Coordinates of C-alpha atoms and ligand atoms in Angstrom, one line a residue:
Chain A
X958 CA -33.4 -6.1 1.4
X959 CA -30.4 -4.2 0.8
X960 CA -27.3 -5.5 -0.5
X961 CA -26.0 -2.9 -2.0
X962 CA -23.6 -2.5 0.5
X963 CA -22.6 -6.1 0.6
X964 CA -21.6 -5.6 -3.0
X965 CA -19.6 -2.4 -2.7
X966 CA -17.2 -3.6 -0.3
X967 CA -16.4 -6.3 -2.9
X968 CA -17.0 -3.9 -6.0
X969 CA -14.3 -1.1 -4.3
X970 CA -10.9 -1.0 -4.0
X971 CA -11.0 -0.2 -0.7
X972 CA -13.9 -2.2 0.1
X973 CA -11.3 -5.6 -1.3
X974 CA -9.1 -4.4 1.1
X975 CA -10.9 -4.0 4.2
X976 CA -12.4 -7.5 3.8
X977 CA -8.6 -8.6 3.1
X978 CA -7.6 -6.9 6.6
X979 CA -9.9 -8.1 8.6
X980 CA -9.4 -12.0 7.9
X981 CA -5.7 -10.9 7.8
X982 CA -5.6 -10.0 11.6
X983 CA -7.9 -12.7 12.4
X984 CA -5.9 -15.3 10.5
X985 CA -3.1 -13.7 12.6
X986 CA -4.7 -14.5 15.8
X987 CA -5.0 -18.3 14.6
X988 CA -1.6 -18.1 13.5
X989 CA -0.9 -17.3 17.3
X990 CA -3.2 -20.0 19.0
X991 CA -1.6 -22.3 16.6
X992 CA 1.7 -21.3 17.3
X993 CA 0.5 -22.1 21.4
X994 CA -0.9 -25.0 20.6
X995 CA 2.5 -26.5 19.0
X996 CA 4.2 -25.3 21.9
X997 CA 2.7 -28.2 24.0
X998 CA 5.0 -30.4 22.0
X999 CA 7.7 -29.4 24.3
X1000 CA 5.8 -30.5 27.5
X1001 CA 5.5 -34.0 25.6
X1002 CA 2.7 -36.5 23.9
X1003 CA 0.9 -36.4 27.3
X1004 CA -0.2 -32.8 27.1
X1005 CA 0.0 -32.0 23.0
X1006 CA -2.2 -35.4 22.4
X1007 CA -4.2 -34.6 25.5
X1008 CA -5.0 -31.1 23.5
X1009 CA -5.9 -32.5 20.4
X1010 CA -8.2 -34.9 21.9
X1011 CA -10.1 -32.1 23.6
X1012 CA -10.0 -30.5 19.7
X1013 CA -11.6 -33.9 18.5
X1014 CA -14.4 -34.6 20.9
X1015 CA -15.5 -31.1 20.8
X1016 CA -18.4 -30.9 18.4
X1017 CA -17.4 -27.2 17.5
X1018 CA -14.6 -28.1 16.4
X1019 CA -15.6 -28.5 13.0
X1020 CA -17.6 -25.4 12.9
X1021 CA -13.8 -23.6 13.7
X1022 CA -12.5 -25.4 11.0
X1023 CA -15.1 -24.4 8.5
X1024 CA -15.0 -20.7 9.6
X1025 CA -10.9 -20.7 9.2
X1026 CA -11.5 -22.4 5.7
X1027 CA -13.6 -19.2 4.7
X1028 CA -11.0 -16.5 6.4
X1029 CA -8.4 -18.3 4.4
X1030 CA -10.5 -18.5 1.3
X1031 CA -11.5 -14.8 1.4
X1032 CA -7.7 -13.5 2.3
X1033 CA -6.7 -15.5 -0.2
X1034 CA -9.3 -14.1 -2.8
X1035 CA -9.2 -10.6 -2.2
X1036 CA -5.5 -10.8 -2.2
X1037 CA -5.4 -12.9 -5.8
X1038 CA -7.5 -10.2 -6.6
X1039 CA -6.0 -6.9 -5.3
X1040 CA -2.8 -8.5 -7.1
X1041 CA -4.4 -9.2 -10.4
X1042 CA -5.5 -5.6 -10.6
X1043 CA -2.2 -4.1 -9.7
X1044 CA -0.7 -6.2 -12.7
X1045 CA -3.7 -4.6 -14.9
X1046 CA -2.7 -1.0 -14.0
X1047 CA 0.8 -1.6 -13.6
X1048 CA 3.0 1.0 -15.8
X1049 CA 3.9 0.3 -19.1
X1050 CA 7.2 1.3 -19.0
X1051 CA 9.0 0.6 -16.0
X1052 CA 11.6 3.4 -14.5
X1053 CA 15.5 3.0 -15.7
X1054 CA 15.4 3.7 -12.2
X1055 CA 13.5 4.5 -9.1
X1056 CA 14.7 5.4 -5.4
X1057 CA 12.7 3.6 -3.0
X1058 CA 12.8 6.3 -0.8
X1059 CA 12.4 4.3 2.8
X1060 CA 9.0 3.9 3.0
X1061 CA 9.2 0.2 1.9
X1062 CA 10.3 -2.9 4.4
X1063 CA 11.7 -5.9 3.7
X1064 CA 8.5 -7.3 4.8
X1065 CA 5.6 -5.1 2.0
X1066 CA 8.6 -5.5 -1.0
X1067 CA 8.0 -9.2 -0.2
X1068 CA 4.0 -9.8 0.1
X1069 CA 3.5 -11.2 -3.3
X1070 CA 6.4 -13.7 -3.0
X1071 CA 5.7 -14.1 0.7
X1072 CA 2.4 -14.9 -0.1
X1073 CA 3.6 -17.3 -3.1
X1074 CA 5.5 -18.9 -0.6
X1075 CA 2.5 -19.7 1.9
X1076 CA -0.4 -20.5 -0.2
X1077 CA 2.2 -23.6 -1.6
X1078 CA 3.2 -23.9 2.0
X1079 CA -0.2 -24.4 2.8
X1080 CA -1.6 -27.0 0.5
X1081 CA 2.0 -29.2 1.4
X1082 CA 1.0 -28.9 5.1
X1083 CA -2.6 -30.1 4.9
X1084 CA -1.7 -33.3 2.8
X1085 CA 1.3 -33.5 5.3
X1086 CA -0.5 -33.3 8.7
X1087 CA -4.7 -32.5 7.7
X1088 CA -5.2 -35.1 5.5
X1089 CA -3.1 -38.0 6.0
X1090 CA -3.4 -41.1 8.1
X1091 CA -3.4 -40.3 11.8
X1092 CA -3.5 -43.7 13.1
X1093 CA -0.2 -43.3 14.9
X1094 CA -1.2 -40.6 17.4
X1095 CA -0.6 -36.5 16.6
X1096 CA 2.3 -36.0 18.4
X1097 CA 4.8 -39.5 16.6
X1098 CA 3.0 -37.7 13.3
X1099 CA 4.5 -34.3 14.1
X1100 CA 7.3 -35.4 15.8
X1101 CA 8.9 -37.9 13.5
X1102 CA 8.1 -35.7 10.5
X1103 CA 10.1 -33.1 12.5
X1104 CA 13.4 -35.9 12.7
X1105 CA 13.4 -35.2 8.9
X1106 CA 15.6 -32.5 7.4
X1107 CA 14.1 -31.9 4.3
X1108 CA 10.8 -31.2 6.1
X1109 CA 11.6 -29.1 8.9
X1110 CA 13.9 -27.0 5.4
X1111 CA 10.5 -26.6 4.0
X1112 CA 9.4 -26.0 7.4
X1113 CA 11.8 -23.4 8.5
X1114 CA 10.6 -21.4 4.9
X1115 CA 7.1 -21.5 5.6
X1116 CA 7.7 -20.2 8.7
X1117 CA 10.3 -17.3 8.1
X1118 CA 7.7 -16.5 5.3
X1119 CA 4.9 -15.8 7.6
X1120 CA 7.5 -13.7 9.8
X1121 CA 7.8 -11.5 6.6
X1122 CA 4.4 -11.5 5.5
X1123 CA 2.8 -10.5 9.1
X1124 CA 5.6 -8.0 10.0
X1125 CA 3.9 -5.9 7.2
X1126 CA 0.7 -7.2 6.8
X1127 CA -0.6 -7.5 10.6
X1128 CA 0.3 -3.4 10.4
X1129 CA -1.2 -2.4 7.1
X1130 CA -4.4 -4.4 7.9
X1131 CA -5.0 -1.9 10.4
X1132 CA -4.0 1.5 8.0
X1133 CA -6.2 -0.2 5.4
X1134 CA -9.0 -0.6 8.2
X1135 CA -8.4 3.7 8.8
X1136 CA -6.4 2.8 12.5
X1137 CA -4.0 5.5 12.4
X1138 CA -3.0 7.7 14.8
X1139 CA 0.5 9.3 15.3
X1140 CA -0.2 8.2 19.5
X1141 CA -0.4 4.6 18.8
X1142 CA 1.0 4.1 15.1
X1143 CA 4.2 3.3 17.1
X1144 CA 2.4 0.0 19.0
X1145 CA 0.8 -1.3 16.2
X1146 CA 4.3 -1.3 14.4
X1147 CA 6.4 -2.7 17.2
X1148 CA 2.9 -5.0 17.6
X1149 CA 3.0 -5.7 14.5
X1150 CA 6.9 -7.0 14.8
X1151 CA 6.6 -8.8 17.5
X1152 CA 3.4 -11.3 15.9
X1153 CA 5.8 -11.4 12.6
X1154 CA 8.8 -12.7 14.6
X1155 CA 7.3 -14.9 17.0
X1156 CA 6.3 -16.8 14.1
X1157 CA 10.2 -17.9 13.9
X1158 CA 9.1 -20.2 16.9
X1159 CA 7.7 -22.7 14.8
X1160 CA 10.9 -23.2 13.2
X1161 CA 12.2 -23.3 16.8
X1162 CA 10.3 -26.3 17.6
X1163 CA 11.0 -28.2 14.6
X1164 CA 14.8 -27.4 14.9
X1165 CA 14.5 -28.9 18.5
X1166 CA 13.2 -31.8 17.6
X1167 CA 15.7 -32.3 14.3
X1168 CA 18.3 -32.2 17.0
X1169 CA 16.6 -34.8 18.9
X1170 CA 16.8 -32.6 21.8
X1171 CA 13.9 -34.0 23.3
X1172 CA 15.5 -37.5 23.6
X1173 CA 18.9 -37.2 24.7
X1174 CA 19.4 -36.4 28.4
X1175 CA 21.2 -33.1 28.9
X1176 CA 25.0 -34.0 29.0
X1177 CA 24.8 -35.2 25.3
X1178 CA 23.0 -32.5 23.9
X1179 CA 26.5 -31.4 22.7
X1180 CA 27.7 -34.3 21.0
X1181 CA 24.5 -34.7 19.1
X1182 CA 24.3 -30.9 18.3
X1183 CA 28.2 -31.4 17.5
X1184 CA 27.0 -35.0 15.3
X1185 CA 24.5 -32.6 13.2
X1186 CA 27.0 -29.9 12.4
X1187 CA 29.4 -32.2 11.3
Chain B
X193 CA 31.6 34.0 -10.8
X194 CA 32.8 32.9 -14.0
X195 CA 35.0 30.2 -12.4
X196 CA 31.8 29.1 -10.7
X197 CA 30.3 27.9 -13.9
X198 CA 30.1 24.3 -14.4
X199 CA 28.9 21.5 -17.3
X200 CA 26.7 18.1 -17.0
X201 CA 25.8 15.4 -19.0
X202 CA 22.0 15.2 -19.3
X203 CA 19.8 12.1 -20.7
X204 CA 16.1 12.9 -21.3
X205 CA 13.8 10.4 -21.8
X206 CA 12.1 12.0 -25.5
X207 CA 9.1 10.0 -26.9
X208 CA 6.6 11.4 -29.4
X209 CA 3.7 10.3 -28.3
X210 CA 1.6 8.0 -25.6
X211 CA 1.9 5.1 -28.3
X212 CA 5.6 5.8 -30.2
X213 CA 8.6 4.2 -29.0
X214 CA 10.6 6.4 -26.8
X215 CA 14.3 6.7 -26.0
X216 CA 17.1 8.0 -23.8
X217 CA 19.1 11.3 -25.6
X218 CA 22.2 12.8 -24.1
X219 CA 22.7 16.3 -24.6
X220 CA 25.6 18.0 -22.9
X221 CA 24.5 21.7 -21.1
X222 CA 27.4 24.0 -20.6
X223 CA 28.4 26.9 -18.6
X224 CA 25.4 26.3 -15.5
X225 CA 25.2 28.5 -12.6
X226 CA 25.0 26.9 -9.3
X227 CA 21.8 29.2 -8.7
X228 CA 19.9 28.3 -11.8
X229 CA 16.8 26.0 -10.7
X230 CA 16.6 23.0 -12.6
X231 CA 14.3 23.9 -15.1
X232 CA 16.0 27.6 -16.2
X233 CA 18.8 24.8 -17.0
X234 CA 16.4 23.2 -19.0
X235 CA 15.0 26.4 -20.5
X236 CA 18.9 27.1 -21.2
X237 CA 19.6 23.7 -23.4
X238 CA 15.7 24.4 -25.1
X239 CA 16.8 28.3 -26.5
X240 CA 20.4 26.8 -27.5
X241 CA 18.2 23.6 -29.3
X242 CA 16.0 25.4 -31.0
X243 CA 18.6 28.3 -32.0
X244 CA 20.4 25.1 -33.5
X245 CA 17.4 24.1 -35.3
X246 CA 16.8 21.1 -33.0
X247 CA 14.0 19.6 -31.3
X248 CA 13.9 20.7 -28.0
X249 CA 12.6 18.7 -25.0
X250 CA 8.8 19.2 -24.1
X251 CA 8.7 20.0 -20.3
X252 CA 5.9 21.3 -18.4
X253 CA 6.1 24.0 -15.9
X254 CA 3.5 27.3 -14.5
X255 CA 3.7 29.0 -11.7
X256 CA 7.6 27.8 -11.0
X257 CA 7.1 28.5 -7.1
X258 CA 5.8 25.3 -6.0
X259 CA 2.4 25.8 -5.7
X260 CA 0.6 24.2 -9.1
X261 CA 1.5 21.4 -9.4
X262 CA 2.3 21.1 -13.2
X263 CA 6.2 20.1 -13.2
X264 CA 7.2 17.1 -11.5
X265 CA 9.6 14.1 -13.3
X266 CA 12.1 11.6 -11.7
X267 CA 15.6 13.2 -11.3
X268 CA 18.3 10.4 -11.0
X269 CA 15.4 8.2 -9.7
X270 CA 14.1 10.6 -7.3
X271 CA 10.6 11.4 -8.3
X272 CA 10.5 15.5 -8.3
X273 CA 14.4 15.0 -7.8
X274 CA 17.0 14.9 -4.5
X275 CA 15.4 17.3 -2.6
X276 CA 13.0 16.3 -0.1
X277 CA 9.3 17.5 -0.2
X278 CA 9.8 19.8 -2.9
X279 CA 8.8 20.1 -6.2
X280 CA 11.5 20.3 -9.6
X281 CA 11.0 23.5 -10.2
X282 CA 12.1 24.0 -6.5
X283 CA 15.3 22.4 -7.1
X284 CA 18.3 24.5 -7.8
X285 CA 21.5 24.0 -9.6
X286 CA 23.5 24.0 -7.0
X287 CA 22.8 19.9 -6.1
X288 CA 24.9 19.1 -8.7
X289 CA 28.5 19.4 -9.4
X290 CA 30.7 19.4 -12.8
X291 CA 30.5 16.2 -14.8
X292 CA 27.4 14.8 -13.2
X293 CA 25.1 12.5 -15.6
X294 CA 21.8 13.5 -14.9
X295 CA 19.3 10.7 -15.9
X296 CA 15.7 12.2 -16.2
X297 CA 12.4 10.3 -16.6
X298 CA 9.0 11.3 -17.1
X299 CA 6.2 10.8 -14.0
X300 CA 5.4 7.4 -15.3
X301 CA 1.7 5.5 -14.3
X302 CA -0.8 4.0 -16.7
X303 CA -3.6 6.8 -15.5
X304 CA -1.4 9.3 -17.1
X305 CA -0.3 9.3 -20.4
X306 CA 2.5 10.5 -21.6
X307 CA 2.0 13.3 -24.0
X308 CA 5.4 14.0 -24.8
X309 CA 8.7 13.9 -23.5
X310 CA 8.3 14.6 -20.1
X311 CA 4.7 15.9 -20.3
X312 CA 2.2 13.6 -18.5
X313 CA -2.0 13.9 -18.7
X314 CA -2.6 14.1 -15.1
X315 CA -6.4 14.4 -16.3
X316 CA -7.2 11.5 -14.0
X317 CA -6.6 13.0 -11.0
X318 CA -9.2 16.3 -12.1
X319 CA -11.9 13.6 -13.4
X320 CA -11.5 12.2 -9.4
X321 CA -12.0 16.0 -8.5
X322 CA -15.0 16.2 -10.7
X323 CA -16.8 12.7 -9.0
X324 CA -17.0 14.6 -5.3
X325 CA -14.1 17.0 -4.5
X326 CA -16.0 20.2 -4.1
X327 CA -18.7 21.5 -2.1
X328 CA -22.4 22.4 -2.9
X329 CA -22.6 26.5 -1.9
X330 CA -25.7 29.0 -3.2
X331 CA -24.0 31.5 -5.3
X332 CA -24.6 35.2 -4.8
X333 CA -22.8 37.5 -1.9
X334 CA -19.7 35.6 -0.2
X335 CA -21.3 34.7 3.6
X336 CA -20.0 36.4 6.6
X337 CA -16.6 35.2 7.9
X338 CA -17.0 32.6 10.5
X339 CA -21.1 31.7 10.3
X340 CA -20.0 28.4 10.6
X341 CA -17.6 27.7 13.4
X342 CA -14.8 25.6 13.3
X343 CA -12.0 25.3 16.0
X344 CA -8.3 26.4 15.1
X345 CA -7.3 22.2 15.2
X346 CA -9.9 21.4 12.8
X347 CA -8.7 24.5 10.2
X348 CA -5.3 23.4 10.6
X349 CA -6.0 20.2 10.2
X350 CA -7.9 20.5 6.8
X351 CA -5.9 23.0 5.9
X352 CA -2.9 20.6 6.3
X353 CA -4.9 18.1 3.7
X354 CA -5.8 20.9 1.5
X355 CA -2.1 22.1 0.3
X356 CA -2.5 18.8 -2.2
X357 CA -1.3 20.4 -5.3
X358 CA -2.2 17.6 -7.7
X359 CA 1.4 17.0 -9.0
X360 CA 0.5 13.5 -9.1
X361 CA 4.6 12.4 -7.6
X362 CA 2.5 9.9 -5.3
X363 CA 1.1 8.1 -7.9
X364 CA 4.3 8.4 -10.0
X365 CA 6.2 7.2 -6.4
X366 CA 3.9 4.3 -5.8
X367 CA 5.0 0.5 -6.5
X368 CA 1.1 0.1 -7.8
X369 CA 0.7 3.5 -9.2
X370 CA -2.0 4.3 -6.8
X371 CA -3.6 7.4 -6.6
X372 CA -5.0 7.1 -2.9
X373 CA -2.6 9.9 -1.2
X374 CA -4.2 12.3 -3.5
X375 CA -8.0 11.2 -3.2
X376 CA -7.6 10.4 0.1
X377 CA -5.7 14.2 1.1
X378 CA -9.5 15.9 -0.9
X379 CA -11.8 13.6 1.0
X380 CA -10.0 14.0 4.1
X381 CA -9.5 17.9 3.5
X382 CA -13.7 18.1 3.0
X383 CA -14.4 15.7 5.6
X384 CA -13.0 17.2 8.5
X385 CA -14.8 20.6 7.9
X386 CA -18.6 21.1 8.7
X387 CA -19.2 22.9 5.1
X388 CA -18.4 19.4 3.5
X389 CA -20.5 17.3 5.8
X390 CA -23.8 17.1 3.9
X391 CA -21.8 15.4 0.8
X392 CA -19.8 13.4 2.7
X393 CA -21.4 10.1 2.0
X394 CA -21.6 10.6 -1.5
X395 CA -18.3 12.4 -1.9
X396 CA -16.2 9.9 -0.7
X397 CA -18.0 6.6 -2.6
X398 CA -18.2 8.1 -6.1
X399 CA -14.6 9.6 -5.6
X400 CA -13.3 6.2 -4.8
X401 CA -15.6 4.4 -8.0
X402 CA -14.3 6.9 -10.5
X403 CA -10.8 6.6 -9.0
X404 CA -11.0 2.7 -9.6
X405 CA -12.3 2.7 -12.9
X406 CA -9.1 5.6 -14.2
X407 CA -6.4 3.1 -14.2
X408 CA -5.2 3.1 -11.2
X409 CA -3.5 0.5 -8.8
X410 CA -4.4 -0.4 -5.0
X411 CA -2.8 0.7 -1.8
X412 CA -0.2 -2.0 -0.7
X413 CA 0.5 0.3 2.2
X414 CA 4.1 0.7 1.3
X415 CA 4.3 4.7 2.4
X416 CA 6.3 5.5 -0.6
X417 CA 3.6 8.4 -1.3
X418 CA 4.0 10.3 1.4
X419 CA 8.0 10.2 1.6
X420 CA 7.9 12.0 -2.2
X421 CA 4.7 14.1 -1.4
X422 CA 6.0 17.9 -1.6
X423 CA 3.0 19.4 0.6
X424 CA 4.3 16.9 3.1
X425 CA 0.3 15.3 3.1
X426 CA 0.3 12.2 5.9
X427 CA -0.9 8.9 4.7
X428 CA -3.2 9.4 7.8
X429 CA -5.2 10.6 5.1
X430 CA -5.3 7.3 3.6
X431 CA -6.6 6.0 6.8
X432 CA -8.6 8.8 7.3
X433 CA -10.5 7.9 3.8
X434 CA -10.7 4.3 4.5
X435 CA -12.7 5.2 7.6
X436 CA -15.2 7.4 5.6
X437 CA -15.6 5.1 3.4
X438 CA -16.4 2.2 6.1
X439 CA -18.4 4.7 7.8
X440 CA -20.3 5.8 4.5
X441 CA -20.9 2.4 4.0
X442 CA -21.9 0.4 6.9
X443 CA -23.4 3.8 9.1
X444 CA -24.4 5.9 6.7
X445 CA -28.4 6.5 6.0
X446 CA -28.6 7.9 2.4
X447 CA -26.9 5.2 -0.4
X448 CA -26.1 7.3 -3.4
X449 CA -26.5 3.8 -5.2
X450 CA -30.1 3.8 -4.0
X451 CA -33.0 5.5 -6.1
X452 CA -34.2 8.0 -3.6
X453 CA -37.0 8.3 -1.4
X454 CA -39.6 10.9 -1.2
X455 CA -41.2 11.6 1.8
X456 CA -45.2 10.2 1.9
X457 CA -47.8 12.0 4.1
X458 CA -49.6 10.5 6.8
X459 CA -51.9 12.7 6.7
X460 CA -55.2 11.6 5.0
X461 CA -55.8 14.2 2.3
X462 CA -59.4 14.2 0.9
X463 CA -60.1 13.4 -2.3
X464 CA -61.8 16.1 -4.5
X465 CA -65.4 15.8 -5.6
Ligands
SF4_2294 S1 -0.8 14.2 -2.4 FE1 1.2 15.2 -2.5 S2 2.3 14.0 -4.1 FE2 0.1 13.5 -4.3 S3 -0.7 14.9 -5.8 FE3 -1.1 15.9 -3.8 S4 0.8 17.2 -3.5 FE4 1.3 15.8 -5.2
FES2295 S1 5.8 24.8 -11.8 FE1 4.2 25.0 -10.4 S2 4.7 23.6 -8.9 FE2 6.5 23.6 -10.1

C-alpha cells in the first residue's frame, strides 16, 4: 500500500495548502446552503421548521454533519498550521517600513484575525443554536435570539467576518489549487466577491427580525424602525 | 550643470553581523547628479568615507545592468526602490529631489542572512536550484538547433519564466517571506519545455522539500511578489507549480520517495549445470 503520497500532501507546504483549499471552497458552498436555508425564516415557522424537520428525519443527516465536522476540522488545522509556520519563519527584524504595493486586499491582510474571529464565532454558535435545548421549535429559537441586540452584534461580526475571510479566501483556494488563467482569473475574483458579500445576508436577516419587521403590519414599520433609532 | 547638483539626507541600516545589533546612520551626500544611478551615489559617499578614514557601507552590486541579480534593498519602503519592475541599480538619481531623507533597509527574510549592512546570503535560493532546477544533458558536442521541437508560445512562454534573476525582492516583498515566486518561476520555466520533462516529477517535489526546510514562509496568496518582481514573472507561476506538484503527486508513476524498481524478466532463464 502506498501512502507515501497521503503523507506528502500533509508533509509539503503546498500539499497543507491544497488540503486547506479544498475544504475552503467546500466549506464555502455550505456556507451558501446555509445561508438558503436561513432565508426560509422570511417565509415564516411553516416553511423554515418544515425544513428542519425534513433535516431531522433524514437518516443522512448525521452522516452531513459528521463530514462538515471533518472539513471544518481539517481547514481549521492546516490553517493553525500554515499560521504556526509563518510565525516560525517570520523575519527577525521587521521593516522601519514596507510599501504594500497593491497586491494585498482588505480581505488576505485580515485572514488571521478574520479567522480569529470565526473559529470563536463558531464555538458561541453551536452552544447557542447546536447544542442547546430545542424544545421550543427551531424557528421561536432563532427568532427570539434574533429580538436580542447583543446577539444579532455578535451576529452581525461573525458575519461581516466571513464576508472578509471568503472575499480572499474563496479566490486564493483556487491559485493555491494551480486555477489560474488570465481568461477566467477575472470570474473567479468577481466570483469570489460575490460569495464573500452575500454572506452580509445573514446579518440582513437578523437585522429584520431585531426590528421586528416580521410582526408589525406594513404601515408601522416606520415608527418601530423610528422606536429603534431613537 | 553645476546648478543641477543637489544634496540628500541618507539613513543606512549598518549592522556587523547576522547576530550583532544593528542600527540606522545618517550620512549627508552632497553635490549628486540627477543622472547618477543610485548606487554610483552610494559608491560616491563610500570613496569620500573611506578617504575620511570611515567605515563605509557594505553594498552589493555586479553586473549594474539588471541582469544578476546581486543588488536589491528597500528604498523608502519600496523593496528595490520607487521604480516599478526594476532593479536598484536600475534606479537613477533623478527620483529624488534636494533635501529628500532617504531611508534604506537591507532585503530582510529569515532564509537570508544578513552579512553586513545591506548584504544578504541569498544562498537559499541556489541550495533550491541545487534540489531540481537544472536539466540532465550528455556532455560532449552542443546538439543541433531545433532536434527537439517546440512551438514559438511554449519558448516564449518559458522564456518568460526564465528571466528570474534570483534577486530574492519577492521573498524580501512577501508578508510571510515566501520564496514561491522564485521556485515556482524555475519549475514552471523547466516544465513547460520538453527538455525538462523526464525530471519533472522529481524536480518539482524535492525543489519544494528543500525550499520548506530553508526557512521560508507559505504562500498566503497576497500577490505582493509579483508587483516588486523586476523580470515582471506572473504568479501564474505559482499556480502553475501548484499544479505540478498535484500532478506529480496524485498522477505521476515514478515516486522519488520510493526505492526503485528494477525491471524482472518473465522469461524463464535456465539454470546452469
Ligand atoms: S521571481 Fe522576480 S523577484 Fe523573485 S528572485 Fe526571481 S526575479 Fe527576483
Ligand atoms: S547589479 Fe546586477 S542586477 Fe543590479
Amino acid at each position: 500500500m502506498n501512502y507515501l503520497f497521503i503523507l506528502r500532501m500533509i508533509k509539503s507546504s503546498i500539499g497543507r495548502k491544497q488540503i486547506m483549499a479544498v475544504s475552503g471552497i467546500l466549506l464555502s458552498f455550505f456556507m451558501l446552503i446555509h445561508l438558503a436555508e436561513n432565508l426560509l425564516l422570511f417565509k415564516g415557522e411553516e416553511w423554515y421548521n418544515g425544513w428542519v424537520n425534513i433535516l431531522l428525519s433524514n437518516p443522512l443527516t448525521i452522516y452531513l454533519e459528521i463530514g462538515l465536522l471533518i472539513l471544518f476540522l481539517l481547514h481549521i488545522t492546516t490553517g493553525v498550521w500554515v499560521r504556526i509556520e509563518d510565525w516560525v519563519n517570520s523575519r527577525k527584524r521587521k521593516y522601519e517600513n514596507i510599501n504594500w504595493q497593491g497586491g494585498r486586499t482588505l480581505g488576505s491582510a485580515t485572514m488571521l484575525y478574520t479567522a480569529i474571529a470565526l473559529l470563536i464565532y463558531l464555538g458561541f454558535h453551536m452552544l447557542h443554536f447546536r447544542f442547546t435545548d430545542h424544545s421550543m421549535g427551531f424557528y421561536q429559537m432563532v427568532t427570539s435570539a434574533f429580538r436580542s441586540k447583543l446577539f444579532v452584534t455578535i451576529y452581525i461580526a461573525g458575519a461581516v467576518a466571513l464576508a472578509l475571510h471568503l472575499s480572499h479566501g474563496f479566490q486564493s483556494a483556487f491559485q493555491t489549487l494551480g486555477i489560474n488563467h488570465k481568461k477566467y482569473n477575472f470570474y473567479i475574483k468577481i466570483l469570489s466577491y460575490a460569495v464573500g458579500i452575500s454572506m452580509v445576508a445573514f446579518a440582513a436577516i437578523s437585522i429584520y427580525f431585531l426590528l421586528g419587521l416580521d410582526i408589525k403590519p406594513e404601515a408601522e414599520y416606520n415608527n418601530v424602525i423610528e422606536t429603534i433609532i431613537e | 550643470m553645476e546648478n543641477k547638483k543637489f544634496n540628500i539626507t541618507l539613513r543606512v541600516w549598518k549592522q556587523k553581523s547576522e547576530d550583532s545589533k544593528g542600527r540606522f546612520e545618517t550620512y549627508n551626500v552632497e553635490g549628486i547628479i540627477p543622472e547618477m544611478s543610485f548606487l554610483e551615489m552610494l559608491d560616491v559617499l563610500n570613496e569620500k568615507l573611506i578617504k575620511e578614514g570611515k567605515e563605509p557601507v557594505y553594498v552589493e552590486s555586479d553586473c549594474r545592468e539588471g541582469i544578476c541579480g546581486c543588488c536589491g534593498f528597500v528604498i523608502n519602503g519600496d523593496v528595490h526602490g520607487p521604480d516599478e519592475h526594476s532593479t536598484v541599480c536600475q534606479l537613477h538619481m533623478r527620483r529624488f529631489k534636494e533635501g529628500d531623507v532617504v531611508t534604506i533597509e537591507p532585503f530582510r527574510a529569515k532564509a537570508f542572512p544578513l552579512i553586513r549592512d545591506l548584504v544578504i546570503d541569498r544562498g537559499a535560493l541556489d541550495k533550491i536550484i541545487t534540489a531540481g532546477g537544472y536539466i540532465s544533458v550528455n556532455v560532449g558536442s552542443a546538439p543541433d538547433a531545433n532536434t527537439i521541437p517546440v512551438d514559438k508560445n511554449t519558448a516564449e512562454k518559458a522564456m518568460d519564466y526564465a528571466t528570474c534573476i534570483g534577486c530574492g525582492a519577492c521573498v524580501a516583498a512577501c508578508p510571510n517571506s515566501a520564496a514561491m515566486l522564485f521556485t515556482g518561476a524555475k519549475i514552471s520555466h523547466l516544465a513547460s519545455l520538453p527538455q525538462g520533462h523526464p525530471e519533472r516529477t522529481k524536480r518539482v517535489l524535492n525543489m519544494i522539500k528543500i525550499m520548506d526546510s530553508l526557512g521560508f514562509g507559505n504562500c498566503s496568496n497576497e500577490y505582493e511578489c509579483e508587483a516588486v518582481c523586476p523580470k515582471e514573472i506572473k504568479i501564474s507561476a505559482i499556480a502553475k507549480m501548484n499544479r505540478e506538484f498535484l500532478k506529480a503527486n496524485f498522477l505521476s508513476e515514478e515516486d522519488p520517495d520510493l526505492p526503485p524498481v528494477f525491471h524482472q524478466s518473465t522469461v524463464d532463464v535456465p539454470e546452469d549445470e
